[in-house]
mmCIF file with all atom_site columns, C-alpha atoms in Angstrom:
data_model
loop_
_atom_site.group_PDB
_atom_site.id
_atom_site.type_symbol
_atom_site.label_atom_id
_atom_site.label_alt_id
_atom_site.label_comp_id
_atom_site.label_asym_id
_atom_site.label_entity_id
_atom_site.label_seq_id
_atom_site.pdbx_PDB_ins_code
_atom_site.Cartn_x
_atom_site.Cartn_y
_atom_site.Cartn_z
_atom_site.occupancy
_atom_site.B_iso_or_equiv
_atom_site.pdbx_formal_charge
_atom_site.auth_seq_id
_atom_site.auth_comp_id
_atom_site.auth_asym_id
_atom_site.auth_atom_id
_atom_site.pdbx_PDB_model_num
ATOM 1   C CA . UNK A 1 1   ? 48.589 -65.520 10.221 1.00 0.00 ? 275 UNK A CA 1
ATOM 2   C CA . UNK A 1 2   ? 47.058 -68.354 12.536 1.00 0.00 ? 276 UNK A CA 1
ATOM 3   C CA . UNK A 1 3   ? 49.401 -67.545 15.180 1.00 0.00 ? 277 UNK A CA 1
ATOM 4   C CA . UNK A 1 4   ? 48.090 -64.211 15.484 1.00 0.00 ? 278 UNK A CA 1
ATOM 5   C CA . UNK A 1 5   ? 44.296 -65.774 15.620 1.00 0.00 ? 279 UNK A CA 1
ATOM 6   C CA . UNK A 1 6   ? 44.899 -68.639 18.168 1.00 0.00 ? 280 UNK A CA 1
ATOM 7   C CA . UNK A 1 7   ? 46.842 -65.247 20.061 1.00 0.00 ? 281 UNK A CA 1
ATOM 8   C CA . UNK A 1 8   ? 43.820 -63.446 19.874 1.00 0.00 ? 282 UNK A CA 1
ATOM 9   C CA . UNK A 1 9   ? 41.337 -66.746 21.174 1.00 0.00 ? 283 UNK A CA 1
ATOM 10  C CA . UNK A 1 10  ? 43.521 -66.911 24.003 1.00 0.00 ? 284 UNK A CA 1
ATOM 11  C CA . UNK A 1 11  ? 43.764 -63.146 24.747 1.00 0.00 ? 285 UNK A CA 1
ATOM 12  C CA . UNK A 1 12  ? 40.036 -63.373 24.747 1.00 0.00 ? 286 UNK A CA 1
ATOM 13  C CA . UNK A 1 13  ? 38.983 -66.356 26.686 1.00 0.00 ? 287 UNK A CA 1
ATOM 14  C CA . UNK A 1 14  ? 41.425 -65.185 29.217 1.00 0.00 ? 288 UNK A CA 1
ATOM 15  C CA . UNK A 1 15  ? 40.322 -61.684 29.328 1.00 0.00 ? 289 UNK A CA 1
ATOM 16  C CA . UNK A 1 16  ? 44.173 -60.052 28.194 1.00 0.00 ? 290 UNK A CA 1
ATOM 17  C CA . UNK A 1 17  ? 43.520 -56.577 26.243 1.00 0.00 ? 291 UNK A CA 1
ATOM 18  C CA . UNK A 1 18  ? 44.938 -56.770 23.127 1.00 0.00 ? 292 UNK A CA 1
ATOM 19  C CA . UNK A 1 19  ? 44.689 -54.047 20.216 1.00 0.00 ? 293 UNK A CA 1
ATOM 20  C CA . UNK A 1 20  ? 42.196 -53.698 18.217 1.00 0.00 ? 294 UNK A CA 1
ATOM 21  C CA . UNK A 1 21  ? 42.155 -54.973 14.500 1.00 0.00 ? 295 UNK A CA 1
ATOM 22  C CA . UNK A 1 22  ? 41.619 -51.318 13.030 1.00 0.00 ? 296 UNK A CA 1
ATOM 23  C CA . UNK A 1 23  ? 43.664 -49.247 15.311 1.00 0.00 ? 297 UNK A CA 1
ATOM 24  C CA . UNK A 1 24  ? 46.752 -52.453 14.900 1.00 0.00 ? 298 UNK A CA 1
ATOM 25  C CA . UNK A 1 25  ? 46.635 -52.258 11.040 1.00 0.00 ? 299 UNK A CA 1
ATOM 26  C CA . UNK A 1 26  ? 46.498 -48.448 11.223 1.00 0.00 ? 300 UNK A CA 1
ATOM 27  C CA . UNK A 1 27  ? 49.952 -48.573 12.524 1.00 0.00 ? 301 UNK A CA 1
ATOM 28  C CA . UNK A 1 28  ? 51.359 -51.691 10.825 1.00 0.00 ? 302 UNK A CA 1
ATOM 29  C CA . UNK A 1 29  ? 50.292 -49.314 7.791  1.00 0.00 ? 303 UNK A CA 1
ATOM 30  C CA . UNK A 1 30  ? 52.113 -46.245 9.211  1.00 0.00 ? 304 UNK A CA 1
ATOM 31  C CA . UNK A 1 31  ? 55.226 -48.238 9.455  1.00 0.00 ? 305 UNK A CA 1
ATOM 32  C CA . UNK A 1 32  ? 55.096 -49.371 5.991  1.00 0.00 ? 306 UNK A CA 1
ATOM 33  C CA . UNK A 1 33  ? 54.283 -46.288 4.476  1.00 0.00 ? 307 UNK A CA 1
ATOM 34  C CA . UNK A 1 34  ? 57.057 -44.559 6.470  1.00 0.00 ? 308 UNK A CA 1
ATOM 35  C CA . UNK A 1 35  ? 59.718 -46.537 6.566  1.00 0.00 ? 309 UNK A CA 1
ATOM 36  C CA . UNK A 1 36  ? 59.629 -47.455 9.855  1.00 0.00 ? 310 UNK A CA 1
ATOM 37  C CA . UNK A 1 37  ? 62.303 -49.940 11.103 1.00 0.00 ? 311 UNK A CA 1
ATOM 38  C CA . UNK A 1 38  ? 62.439 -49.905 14.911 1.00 0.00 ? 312 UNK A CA 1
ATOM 39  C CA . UNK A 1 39  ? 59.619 -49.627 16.875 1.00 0.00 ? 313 UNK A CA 1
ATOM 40  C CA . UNK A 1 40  ? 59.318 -49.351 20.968 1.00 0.00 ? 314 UNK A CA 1
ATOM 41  C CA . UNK A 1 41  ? 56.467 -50.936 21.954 1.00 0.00 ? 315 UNK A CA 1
ATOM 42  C CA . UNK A 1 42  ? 55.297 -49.489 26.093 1.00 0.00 ? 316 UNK A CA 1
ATOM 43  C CA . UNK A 1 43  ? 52.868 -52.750 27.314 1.00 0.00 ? 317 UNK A CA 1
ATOM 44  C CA . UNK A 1 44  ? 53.607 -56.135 25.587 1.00 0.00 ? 318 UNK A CA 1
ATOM 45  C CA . UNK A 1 45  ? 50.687 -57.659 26.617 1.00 0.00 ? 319 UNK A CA 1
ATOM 46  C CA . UNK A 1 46  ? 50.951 -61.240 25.125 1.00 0.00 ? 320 UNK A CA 1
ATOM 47  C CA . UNK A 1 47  ? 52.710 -60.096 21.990 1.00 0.00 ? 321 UNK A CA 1
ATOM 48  C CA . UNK A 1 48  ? 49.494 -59.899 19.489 1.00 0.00 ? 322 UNK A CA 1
ATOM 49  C CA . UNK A 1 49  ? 50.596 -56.679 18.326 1.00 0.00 ? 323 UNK A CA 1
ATOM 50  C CA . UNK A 1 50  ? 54.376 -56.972 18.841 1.00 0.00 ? 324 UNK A CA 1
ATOM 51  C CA . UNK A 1 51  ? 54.204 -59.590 16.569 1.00 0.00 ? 325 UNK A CA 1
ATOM 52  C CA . UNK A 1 52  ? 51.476 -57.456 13.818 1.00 0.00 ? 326 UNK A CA 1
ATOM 53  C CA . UNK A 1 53  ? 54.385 -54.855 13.820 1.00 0.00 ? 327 UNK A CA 1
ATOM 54  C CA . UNK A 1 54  ? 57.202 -56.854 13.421 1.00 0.00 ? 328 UNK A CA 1
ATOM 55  C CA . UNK A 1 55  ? 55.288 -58.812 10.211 1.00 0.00 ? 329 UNK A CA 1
ATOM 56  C CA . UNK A 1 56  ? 54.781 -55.290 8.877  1.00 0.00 ? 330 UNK A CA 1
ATOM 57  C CA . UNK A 1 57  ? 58.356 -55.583 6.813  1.00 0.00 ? 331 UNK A CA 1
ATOM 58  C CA . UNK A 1 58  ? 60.723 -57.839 6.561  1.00 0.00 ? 332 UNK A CA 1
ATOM 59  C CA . UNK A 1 59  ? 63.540 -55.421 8.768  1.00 0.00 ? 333 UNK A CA 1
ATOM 60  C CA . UNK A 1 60  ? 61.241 -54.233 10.725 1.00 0.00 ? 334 UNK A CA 1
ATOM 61  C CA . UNK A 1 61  ? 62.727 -54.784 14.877 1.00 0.00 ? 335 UNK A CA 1
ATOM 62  C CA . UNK A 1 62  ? 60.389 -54.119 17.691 1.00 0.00 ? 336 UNK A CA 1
ATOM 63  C CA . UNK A 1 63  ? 61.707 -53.760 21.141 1.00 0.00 ? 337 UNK A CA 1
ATOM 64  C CA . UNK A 1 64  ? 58.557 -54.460 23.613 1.00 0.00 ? 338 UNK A CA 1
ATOM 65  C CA . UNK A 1 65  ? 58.249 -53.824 27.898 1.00 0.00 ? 339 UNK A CA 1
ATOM 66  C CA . UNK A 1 66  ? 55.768 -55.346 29.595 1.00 0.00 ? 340 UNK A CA 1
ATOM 67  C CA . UNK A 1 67  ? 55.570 -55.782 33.472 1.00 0.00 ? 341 UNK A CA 1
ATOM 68  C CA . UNK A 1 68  ? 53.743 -58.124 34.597 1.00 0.00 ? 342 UNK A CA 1
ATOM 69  C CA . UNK A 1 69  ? 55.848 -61.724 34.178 1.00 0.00 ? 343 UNK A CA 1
ATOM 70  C CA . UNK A 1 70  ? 52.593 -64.424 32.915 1.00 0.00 ? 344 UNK A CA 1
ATOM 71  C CA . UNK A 1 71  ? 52.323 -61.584 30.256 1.00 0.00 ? 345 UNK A CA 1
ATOM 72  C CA . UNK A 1 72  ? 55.724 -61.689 29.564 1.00 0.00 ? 346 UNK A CA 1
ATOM 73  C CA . UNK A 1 73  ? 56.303 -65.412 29.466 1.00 0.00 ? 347 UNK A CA 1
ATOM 74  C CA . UNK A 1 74  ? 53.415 -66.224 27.403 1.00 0.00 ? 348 UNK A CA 1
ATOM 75  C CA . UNK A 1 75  ? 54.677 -63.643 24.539 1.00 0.00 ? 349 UNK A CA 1
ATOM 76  C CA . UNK A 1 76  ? 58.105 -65.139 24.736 1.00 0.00 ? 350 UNK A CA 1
ATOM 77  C CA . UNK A 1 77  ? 56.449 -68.152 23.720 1.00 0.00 ? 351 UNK A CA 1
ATOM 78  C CA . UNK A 1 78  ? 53.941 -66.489 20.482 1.00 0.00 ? 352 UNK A CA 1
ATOM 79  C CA . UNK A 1 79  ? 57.190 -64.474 19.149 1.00 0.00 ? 353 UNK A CA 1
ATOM 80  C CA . UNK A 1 80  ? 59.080 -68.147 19.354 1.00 0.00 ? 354 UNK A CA 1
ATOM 81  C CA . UNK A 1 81  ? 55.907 -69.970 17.867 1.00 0.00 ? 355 UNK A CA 1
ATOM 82  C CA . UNK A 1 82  ? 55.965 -66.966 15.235 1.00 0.00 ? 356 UNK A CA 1
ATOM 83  C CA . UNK A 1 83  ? 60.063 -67.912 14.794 1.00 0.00 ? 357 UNK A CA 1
ATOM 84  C CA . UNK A 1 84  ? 60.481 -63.867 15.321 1.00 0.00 ? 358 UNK A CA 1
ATOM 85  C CA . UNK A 1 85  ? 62.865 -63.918 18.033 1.00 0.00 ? 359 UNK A CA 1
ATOM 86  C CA . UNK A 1 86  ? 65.378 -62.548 16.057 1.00 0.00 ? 360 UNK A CA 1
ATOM 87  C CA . UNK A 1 87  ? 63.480 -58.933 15.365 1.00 0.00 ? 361 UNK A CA 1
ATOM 88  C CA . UNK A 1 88  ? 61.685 -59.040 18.924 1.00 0.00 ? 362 UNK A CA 1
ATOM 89  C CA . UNK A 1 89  ? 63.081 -58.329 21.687 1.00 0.00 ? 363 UNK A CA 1
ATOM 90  C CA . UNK A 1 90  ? 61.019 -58.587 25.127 1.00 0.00 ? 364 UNK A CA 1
ATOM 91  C CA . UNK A 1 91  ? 62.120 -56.888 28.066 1.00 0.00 ? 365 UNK A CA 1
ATOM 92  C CA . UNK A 1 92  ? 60.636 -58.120 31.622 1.00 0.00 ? 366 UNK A CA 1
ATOM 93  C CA . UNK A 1 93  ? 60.017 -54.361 33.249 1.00 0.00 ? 367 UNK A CA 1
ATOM 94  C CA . UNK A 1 94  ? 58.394 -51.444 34.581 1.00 0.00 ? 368 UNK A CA 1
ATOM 95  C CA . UNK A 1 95  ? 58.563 -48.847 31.575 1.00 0.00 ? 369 UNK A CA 1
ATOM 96  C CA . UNK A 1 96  ? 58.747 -46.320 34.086 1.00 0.00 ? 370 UNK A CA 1
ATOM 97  C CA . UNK A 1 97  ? 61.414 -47.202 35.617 1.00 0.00 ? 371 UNK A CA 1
ATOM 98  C CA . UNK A 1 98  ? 63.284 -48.690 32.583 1.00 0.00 ? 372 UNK A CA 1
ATOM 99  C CA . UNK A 1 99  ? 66.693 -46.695 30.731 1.00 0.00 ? 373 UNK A CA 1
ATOM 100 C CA . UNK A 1 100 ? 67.203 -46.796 27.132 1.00 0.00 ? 374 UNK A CA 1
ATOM 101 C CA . UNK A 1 101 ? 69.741 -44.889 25.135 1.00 0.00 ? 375 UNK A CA 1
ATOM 102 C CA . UNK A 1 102 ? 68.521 -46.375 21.677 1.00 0.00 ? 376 UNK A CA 1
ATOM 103 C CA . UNK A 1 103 ? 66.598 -44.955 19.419 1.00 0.00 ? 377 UNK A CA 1
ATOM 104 C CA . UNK A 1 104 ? 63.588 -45.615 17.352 1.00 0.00 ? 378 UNK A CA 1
ATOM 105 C CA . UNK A 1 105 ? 61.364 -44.467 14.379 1.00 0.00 ? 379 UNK A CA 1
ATOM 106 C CA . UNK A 1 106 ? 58.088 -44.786 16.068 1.00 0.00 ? 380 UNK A CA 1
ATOM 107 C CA . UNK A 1 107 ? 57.340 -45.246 19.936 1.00 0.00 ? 381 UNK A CA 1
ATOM 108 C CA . UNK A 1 108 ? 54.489 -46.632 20.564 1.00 0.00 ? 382 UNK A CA 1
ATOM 109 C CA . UNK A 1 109 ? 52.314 -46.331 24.352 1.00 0.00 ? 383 UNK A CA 1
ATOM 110 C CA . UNK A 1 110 ? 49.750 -48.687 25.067 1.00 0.00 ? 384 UNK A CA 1
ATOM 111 C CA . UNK A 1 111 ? 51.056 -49.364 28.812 1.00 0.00 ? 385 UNK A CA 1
ATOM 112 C CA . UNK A 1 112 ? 48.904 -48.235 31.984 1.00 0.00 ? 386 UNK A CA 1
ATOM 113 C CA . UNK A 1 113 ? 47.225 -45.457 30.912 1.00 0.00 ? 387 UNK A CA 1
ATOM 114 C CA . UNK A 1 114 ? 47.261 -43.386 34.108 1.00 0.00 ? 388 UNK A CA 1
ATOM 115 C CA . UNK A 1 115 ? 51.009 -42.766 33.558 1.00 0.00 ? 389 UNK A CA 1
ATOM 116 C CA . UNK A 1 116 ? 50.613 -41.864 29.596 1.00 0.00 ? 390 UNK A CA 1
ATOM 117 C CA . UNK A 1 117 ? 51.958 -38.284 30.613 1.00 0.00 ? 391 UNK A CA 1
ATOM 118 C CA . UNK A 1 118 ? 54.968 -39.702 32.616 1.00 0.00 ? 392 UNK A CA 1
ATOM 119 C CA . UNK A 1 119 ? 55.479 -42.036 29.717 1.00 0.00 ? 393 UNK A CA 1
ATOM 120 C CA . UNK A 1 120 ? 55.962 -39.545 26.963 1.00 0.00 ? 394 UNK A CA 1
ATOM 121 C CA . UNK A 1 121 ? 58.008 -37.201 28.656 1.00 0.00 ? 395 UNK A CA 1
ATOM 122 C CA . UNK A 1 122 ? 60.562 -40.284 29.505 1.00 0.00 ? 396 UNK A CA 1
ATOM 123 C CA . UNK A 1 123 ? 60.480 -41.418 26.271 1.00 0.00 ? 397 UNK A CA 1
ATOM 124 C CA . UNK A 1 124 ? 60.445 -38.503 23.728 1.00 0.00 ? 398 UNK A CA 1
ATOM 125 C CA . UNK A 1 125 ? 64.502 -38.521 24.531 1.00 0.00 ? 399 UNK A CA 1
ATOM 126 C CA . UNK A 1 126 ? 64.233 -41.866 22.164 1.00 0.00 ? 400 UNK A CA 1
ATOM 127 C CA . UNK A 1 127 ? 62.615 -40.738 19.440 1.00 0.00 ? 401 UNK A CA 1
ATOM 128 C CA . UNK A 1 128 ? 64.721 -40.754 16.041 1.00 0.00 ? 402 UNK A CA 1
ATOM 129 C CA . UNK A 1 129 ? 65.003 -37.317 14.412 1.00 0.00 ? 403 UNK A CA 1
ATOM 130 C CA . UNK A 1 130 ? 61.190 -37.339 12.056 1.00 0.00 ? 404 UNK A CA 1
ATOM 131 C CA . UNK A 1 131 ? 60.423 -40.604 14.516 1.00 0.00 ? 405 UNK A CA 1
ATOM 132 C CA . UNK A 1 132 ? 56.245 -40.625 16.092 1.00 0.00 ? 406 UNK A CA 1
ATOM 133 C CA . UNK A 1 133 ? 55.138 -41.266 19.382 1.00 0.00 ? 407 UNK A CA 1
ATOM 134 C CA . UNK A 1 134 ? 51.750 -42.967 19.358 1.00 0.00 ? 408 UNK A CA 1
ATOM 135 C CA . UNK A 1 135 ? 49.125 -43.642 21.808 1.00 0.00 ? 409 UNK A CA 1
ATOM 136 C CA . UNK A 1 136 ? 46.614 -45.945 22.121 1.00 0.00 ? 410 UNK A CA 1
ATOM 137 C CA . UNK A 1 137 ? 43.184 -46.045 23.751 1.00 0.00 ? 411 UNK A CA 1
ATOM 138 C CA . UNK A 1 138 ? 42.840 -42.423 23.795 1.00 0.00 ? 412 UNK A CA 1
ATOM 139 C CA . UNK A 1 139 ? 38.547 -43.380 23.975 1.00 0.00 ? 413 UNK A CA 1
ATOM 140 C CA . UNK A 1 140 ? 38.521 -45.600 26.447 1.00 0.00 ? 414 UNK A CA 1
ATOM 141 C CA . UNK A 1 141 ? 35.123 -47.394 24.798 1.00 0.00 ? 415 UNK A CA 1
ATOM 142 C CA . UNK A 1 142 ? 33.400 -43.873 23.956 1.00 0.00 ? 416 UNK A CA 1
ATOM 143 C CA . UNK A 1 143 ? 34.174 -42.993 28.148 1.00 0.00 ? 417 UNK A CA 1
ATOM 144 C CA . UNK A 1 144 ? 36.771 -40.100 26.908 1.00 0.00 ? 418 UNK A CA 1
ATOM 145 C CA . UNK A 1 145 ? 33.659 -38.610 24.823 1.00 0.00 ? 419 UNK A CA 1
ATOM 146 C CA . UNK A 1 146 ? 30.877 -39.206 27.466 1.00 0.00 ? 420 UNK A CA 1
ATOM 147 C CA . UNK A 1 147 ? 31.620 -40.167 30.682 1.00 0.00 ? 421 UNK A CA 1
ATOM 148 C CA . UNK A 1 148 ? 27.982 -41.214 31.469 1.00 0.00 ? 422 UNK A CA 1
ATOM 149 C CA . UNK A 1 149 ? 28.779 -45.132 30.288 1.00 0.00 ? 423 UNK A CA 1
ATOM 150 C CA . UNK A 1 150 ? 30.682 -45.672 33.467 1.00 0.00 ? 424 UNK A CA 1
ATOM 151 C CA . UNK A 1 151 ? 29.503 -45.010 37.031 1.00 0.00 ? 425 UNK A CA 1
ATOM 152 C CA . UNK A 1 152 ? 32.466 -46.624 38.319 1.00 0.00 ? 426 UNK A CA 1
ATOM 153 C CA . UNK A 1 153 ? 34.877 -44.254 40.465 1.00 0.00 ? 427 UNK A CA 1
ATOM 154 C CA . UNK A 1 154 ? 38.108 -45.536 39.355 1.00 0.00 ? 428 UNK A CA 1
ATOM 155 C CA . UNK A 1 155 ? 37.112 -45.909 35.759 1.00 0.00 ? 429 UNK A CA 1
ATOM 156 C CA . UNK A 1 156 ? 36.159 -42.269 35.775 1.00 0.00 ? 430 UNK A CA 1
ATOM 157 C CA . UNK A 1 157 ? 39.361 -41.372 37.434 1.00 0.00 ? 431 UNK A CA 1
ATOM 158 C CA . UNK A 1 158 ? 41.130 -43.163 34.772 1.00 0.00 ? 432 UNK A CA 1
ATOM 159 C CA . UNK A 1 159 ? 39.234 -41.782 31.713 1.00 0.00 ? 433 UNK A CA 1
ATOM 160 C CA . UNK A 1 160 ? 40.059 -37.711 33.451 1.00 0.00 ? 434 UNK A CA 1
ATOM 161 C CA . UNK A 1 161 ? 43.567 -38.930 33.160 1.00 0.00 ? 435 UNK A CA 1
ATOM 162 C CA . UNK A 1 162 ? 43.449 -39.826 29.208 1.00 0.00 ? 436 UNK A CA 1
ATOM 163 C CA . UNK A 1 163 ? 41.288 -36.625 29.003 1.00 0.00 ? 437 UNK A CA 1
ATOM 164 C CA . UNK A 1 164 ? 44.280 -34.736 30.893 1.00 0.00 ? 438 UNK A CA 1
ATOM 165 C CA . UNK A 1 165 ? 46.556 -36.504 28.773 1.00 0.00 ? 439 UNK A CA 1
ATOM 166 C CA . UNK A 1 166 ? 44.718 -35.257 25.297 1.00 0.00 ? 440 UNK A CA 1
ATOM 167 C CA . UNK A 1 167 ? 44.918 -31.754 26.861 1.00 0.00 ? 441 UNK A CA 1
ATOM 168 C CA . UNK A 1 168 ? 48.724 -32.523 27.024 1.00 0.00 ? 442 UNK A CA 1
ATOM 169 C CA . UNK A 1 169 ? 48.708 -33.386 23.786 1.00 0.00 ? 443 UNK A CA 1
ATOM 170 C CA . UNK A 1 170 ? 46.823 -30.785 22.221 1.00 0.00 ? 444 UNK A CA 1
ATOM 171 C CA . UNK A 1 171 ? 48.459 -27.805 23.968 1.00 0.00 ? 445 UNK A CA 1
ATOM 172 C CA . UNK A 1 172 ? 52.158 -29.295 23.531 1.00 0.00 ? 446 UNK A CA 1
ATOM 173 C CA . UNK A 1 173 ? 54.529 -27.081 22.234 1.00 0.00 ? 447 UNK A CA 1
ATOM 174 C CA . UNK A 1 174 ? 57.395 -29.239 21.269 1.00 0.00 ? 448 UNK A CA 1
ATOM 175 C CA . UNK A 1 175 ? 55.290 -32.001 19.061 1.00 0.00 ? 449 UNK A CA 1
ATOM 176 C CA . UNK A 1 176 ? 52.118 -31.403 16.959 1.00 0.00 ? 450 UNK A CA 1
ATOM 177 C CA . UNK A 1 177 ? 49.545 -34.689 17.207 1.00 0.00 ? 451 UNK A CA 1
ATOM 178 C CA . UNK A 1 178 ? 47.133 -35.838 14.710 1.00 0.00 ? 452 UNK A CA 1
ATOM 179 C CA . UNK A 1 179 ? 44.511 -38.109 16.331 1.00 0.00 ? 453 UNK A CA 1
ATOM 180 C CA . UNK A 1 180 ? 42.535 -40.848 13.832 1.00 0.00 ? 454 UNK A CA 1
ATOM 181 C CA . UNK A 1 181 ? 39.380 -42.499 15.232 1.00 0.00 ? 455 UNK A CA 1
ATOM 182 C CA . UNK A 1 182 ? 40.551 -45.719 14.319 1.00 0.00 ? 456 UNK A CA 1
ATOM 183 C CA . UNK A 1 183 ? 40.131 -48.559 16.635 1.00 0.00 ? 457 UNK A CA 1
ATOM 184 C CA . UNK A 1 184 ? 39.943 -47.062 20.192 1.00 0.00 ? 458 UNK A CA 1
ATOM 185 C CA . UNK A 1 185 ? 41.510 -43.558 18.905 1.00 0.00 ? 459 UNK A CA 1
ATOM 186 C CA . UNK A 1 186 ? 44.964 -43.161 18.528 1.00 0.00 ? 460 UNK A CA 1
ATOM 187 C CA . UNK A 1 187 ? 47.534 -39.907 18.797 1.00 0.00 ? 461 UNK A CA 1
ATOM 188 C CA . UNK A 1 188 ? 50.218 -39.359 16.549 1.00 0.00 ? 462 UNK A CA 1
ATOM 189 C CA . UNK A 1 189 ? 52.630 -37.214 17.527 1.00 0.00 ? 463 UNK A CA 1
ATOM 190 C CA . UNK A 1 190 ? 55.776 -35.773 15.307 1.00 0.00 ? 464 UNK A CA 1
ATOM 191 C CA . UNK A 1 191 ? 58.245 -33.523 16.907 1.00 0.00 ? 465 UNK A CA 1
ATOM 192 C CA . UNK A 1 192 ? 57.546 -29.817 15.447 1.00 0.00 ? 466 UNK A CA 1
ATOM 193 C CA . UNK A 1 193 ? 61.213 -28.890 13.961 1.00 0.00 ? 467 UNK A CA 1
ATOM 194 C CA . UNK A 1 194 ? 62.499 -25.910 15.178 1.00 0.00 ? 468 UNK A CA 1
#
């Protein structure tokens, strides 16, 4: 586990966002507890929680885009130093722009959260049958719940955008979410079968 603490020194004296503890082990539980064994992770980061979900089982394989290249490079290097290059795969790209055709048991967004919407909707086409989409950050700090803390424009443009996005969540017709106030509140979503 020390690889995953010097990761999260770094990502903190160099200001990266990385997960939170509560809302990472939430989902490292999920996978666990469900079986998961491919995950698609939207916003790499530096690989702190690429590398949580991959540890999460043995045969677990995470497939993680990220677009912005220092990012990229410097969790090239943690999977090496966490010898789990053979279960993570890191792909230099802008998710929204990015094709797929493979599947996976759980999706999970934590990229720029003004496209969330455009995110889902590209994505949902990857979801295994019973497979979760889950979202990240869906309290931006508390902001989401009471957008006094921030008098900054753009932040408050950003937080109506998760807010729009819960809306899209909550009145979705083809999946049914769950949300958990763990870490930074999270959405899980499961495809309602018809």
């Amino acid at each position: 586990m020390s690889e995953l603490s010097s990761i999260k020194i770094y990502a903190k004296k160099n200001s990266v966002p990385i997960m939170q503890d509560e809302g990472s082990d939430f989902i490292c539980n999920y996978i666990k507890e469900h079986d998961v064994k491919s995950v698609l992770e939207i916003g790499t980061a530096i690989g702190y929680s690429t590398i949580k979900f991959a540890l999460s089982g043995s045969d677990v394989k995470v497939t993680s885009i990220e677009i912005d290249i220092d990012r990229h490079v410097k969790a090239k290097q943690n999977v090496s130093d966490a010898k789990l290059s053979d279960r993570i795969t890191l792909i230099l790209a802008d998710a929204a722009q990015l094709e797929l055709d493979e599947k996976f048991d759980l999706i999970f967004i934590d990229g720029p959260k003004a496209q969330y919407i455009k995110l889902f909707e590209k994505y949902k086409h990857n979801l295994r049958e019973g497979g979760v989409i889950v979202s990240d950050n869906l309290s931006f700090h508390g902001m989401v719940e009471d957008l006094t803390l921030t008098h900054n424009y753009s932040t408050k443009k950003l937080v109506k955008k998760i807010q729009k996005y819960i809306d899209f969540l909550e009145n979705n017709v083809e999946f049914e979410t769950v949300f958990y106030n763990f870490g930074d509140k999270i959405g899980v979503s499961r495809k309602i079968s018809r």
